[in-house]
Coordinates of C-alpha atoms in Angstrom, one line a residue:
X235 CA 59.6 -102.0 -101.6
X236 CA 61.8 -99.0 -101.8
X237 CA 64.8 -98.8 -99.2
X238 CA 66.3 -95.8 -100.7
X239 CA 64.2 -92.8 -102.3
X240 CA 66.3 -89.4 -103.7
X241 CA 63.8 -87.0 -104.7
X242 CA 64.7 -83.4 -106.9
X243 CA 68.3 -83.4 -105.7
X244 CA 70.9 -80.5 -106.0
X245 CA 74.1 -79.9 -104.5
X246 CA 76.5 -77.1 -105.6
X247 CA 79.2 -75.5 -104.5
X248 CA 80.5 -72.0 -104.0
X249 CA 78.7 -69.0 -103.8
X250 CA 76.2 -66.8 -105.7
X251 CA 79.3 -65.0 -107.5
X252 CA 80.7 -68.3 -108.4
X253 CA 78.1 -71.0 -108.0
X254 CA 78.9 -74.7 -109.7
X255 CA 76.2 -77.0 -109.5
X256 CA 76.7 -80.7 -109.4
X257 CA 73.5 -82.1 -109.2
X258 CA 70.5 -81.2 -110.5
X259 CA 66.9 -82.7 -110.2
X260 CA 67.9 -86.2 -109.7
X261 CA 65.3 -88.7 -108.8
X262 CA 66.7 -92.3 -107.6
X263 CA 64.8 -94.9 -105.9
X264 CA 66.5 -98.3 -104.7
X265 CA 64.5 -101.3 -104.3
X266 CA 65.4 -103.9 -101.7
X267 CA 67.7 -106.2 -102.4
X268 CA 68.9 -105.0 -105.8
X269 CA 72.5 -104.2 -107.1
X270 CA 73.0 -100.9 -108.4
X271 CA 76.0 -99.8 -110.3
X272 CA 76.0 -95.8 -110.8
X273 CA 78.8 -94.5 -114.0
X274 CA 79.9 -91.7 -115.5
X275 CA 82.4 -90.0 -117.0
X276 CA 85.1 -88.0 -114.4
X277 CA 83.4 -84.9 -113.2
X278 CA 80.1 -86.3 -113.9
X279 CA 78.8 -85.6 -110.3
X280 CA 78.5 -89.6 -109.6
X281 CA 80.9 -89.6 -106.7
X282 CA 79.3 -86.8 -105.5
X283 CA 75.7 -88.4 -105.7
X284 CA 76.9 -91.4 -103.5
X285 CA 78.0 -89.1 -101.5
X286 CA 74.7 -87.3 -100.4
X287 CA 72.7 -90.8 -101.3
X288 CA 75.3 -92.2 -98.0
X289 CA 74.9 -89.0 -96.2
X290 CA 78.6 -88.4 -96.1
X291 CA 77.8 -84.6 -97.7
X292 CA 74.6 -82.6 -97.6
X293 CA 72.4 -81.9 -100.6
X294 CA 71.6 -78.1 -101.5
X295 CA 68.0 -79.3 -102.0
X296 CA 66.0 -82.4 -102.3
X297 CA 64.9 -84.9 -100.0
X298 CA 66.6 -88.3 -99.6
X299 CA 64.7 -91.5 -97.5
X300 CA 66.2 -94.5 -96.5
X301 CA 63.5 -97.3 -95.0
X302 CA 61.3 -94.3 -95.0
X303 CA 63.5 -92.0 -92.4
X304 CA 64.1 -88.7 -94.0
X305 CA 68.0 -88.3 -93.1
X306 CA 69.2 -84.6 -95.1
X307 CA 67.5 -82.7 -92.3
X308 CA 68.5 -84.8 -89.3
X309 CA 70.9 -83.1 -86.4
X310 CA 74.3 -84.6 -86.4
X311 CA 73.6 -86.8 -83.1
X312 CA 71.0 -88.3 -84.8
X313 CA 71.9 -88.6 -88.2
X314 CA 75.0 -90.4 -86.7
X315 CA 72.9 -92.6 -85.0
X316 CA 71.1 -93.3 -88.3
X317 CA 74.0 -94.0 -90.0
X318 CA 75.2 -96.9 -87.1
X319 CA 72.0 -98.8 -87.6
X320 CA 70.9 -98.1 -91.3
X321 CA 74.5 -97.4 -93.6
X322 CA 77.1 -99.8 -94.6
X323 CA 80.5 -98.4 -96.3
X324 CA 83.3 -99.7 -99.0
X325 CA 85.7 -97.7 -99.6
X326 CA 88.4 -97.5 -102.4
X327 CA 91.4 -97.1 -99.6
X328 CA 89.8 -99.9 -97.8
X329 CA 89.4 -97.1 -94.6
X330 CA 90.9 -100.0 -91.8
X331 CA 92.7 -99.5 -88.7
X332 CA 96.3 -100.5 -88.8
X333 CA 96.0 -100.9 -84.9
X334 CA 93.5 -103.2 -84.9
X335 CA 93.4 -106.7 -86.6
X336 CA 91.4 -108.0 -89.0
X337 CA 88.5 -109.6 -87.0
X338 CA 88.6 -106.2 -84.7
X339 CA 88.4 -104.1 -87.6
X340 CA 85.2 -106.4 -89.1
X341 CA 83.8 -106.0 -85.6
X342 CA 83.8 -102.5 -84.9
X343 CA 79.9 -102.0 -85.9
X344 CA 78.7 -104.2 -83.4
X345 CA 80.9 -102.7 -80.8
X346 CA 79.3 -99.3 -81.6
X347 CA 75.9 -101.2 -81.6
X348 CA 76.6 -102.4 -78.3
X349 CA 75.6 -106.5 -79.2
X350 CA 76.4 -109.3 -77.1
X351 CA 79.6 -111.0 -77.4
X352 CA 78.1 -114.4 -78.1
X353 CA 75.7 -112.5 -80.8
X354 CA 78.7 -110.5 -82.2
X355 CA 81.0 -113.4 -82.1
X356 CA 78.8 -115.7 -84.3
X357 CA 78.2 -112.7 -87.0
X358 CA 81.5 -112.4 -87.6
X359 CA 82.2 -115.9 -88.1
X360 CA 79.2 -116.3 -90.6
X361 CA 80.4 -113.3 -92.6
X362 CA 84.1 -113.5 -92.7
X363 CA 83.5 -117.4 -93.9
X364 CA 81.6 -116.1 -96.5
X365 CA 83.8 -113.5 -97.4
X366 CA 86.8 -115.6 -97.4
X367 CA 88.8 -114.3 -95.0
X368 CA 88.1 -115.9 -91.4
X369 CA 91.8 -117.6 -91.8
X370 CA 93.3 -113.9 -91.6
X371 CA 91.7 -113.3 -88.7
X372 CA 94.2 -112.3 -86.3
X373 CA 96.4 -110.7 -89.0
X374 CA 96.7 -107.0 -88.8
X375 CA 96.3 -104.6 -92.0
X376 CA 99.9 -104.3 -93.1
X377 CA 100.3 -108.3 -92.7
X378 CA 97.6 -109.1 -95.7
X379 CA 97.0 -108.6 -99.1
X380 CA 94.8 -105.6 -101.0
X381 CA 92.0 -108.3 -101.6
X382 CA 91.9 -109.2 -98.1
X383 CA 91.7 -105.6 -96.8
X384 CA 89.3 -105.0 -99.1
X385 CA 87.2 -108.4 -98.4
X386 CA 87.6 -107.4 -94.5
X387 CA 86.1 -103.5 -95.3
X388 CA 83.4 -105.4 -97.3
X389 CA 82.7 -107.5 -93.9
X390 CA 82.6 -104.7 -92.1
X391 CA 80.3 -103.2 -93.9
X392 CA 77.8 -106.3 -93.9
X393 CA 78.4 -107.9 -90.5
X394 CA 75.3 -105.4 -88.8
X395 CA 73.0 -106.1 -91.5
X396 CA 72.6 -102.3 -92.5
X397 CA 69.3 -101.1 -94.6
X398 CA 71.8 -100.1 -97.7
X399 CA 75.7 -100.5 -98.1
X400 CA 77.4 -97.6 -100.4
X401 CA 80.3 -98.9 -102.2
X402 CA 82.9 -96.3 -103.9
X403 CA 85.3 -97.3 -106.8
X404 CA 85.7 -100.7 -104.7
X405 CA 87.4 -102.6 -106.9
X406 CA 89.4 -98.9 -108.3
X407 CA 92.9 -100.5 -106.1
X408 CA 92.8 -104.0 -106.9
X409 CA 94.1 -106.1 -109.7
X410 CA 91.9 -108.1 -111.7
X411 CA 91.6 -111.3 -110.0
X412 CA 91.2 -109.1 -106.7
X413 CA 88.6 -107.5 -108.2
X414 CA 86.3 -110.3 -109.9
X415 CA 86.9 -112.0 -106.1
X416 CA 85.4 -109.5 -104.1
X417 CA 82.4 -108.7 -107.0
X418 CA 82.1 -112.4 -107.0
X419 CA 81.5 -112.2 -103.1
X420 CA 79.3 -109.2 -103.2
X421 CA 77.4 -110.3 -105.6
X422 CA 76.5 -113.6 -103.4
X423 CA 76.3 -111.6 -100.3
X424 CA 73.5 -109.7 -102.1
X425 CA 72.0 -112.6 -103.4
X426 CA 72.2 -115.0 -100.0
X427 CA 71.2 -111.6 -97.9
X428 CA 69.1 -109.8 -99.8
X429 CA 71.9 -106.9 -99.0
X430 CA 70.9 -103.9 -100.9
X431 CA 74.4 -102.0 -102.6
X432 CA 75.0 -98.7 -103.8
X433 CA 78.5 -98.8 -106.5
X434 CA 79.9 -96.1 -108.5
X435 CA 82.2 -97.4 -110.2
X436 CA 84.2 -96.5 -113.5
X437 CA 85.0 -99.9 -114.6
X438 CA 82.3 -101.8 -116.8
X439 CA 83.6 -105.3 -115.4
X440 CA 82.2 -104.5 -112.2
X441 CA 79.4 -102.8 -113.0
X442 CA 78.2 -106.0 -115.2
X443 CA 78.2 -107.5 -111.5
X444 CA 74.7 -105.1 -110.9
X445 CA 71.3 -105.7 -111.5
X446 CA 70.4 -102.2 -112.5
X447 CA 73.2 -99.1 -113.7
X448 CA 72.6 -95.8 -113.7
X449 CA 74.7 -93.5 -115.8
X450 CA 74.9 -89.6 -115.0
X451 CA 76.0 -86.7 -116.7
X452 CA 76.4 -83.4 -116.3
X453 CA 74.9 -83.6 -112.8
X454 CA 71.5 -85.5 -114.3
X455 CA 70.6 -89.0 -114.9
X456 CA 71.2 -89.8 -118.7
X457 CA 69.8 -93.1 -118.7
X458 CA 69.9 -96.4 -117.2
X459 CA 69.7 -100.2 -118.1
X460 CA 68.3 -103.1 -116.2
X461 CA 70.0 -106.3 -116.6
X462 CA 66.4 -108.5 -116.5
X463 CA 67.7 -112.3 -118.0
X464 CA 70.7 -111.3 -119.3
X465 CA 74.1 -112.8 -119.1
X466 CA 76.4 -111.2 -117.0
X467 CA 78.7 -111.0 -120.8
X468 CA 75.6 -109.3 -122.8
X469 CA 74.8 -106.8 -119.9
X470 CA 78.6 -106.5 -120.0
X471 CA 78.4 -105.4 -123.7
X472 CA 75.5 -103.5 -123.4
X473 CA 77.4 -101.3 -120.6
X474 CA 80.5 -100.6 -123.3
X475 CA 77.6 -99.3 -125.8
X476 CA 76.2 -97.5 -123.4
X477 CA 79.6 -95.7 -122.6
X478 CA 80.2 -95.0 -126.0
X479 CA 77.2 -92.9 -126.6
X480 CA 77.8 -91.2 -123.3
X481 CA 81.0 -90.1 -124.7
X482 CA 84.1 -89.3 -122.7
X483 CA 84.2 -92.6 -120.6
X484 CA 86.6 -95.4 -121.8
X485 CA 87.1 -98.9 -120.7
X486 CA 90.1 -99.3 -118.5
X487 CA 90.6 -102.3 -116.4

């Protein structure tokens, strides 16, 4: 079953007179449960294509569903309503509140949401166990590490059990243990939940971490490879390879 469906998407910028298209014609669809990666070379487009996937920017034209609700048309009230119910985000700055502490930060969706305390209370314990980071707690932002913060923006972005959770460059401000923690973790949240996630990423590492990638360039899908019984160290490889025929991209960790 297809959570996410992107059908004959373009988004440009500018005007007539000076008209840069990013997209062009791409066609995505997202199954439930899997792990996509989405690469490219800088300038590529792939940031922007999470971008209009998540609903963060509009497409110029196309149609993009999520659990079968056409969102690029919806009126901002709704569309945010959407979003609190449907759309889970990771971002690369981590995106917390320095007011707030760890556990309020992680349990902001389900204030929006409205749920019951004992409901909300429980959720977060279950996901911030998982996620490593229940023992930080009561820590604010500044107080913990950038795996933490990160770990915490990942909890937040699970704990209401969205349709699809967009990830961008997550692991782009961590070091490398940092990093392979929170894939590890994602990559068991999305087994254990069946979570569906959205990743561009430059780094190979992480993208070895997905089920499926999808490479773009110039605004267009180039191609894409399924991981199917590989090891996460042959997908790895065949990823690099990948990269090198693309051109432009190199392996920086």
């Amino acid at each position: 079953m297809n959570i996410l469906e992107a059908n004959k998407i373009y988004k440009s910028y500018g005007n007539k007179l000076n008209k840069q298209e990013v997209l062009k014609a791409v066609d995505i669809q997202v199954e439930k449960g899997e792990f996509v990666g989405i690469m490219g070379a800088s300038g590529s487009g792939k940031t922007t294509l999470l971008n209009v996937l998540s609903s963060i920017d509009k497409v110029t034209q196309g149609s993009i569903k999520i659990e079968g609700q056409e969102f690029t048309k919806m009126k901002d009230k709704k569309l945010a309503e959407f979003r609190k119910h449907h759309l889970g985000f990771i971002f690369q700055d981590y995106n917390l509140l320095d007011t707030l502490t760890v556990k309020e930060n992680i349990m902001l969706p389900l204030t929006i949401k409205k749920v019951p305390k004992k409901q909300a209370q429980s959720m977060f314990a279950s996901v911030a166990k998982e996620l490593g980071i229940y023992e930080v707690k009561d820590k604010y932002p500044n107080e913990i590490s950038g795996g933490q913060k990160q770990r915490t923006s990942a909890a937040r972005a699970f704990i209401h059990e969205p349709s699809i959770i967009f990830a961008d460059e997550p692991t782009g401000a961590l070091d490398s243990k940092s990093a392979s923690d929170l894939l590890n973790k994602l990559s068991d949240l999305n087994e254990k939940r069946e979570a569906t996630i959205v990743m561009v990423t430059h780094d190979p590492l992480a993208a070895s971490y997905c089920s499926r990638v999808i490479f773009i360039k110039d605004g267009q899908i180039y191609t894409q490879l399924n991981k199917g019984d590989e090891t996460r160290q042959a997908f790895f490889n065949d990823i690099i390879k990948t990269q090198g025929v693309l051109g432009g991209v190199q392996y920086e960790h």
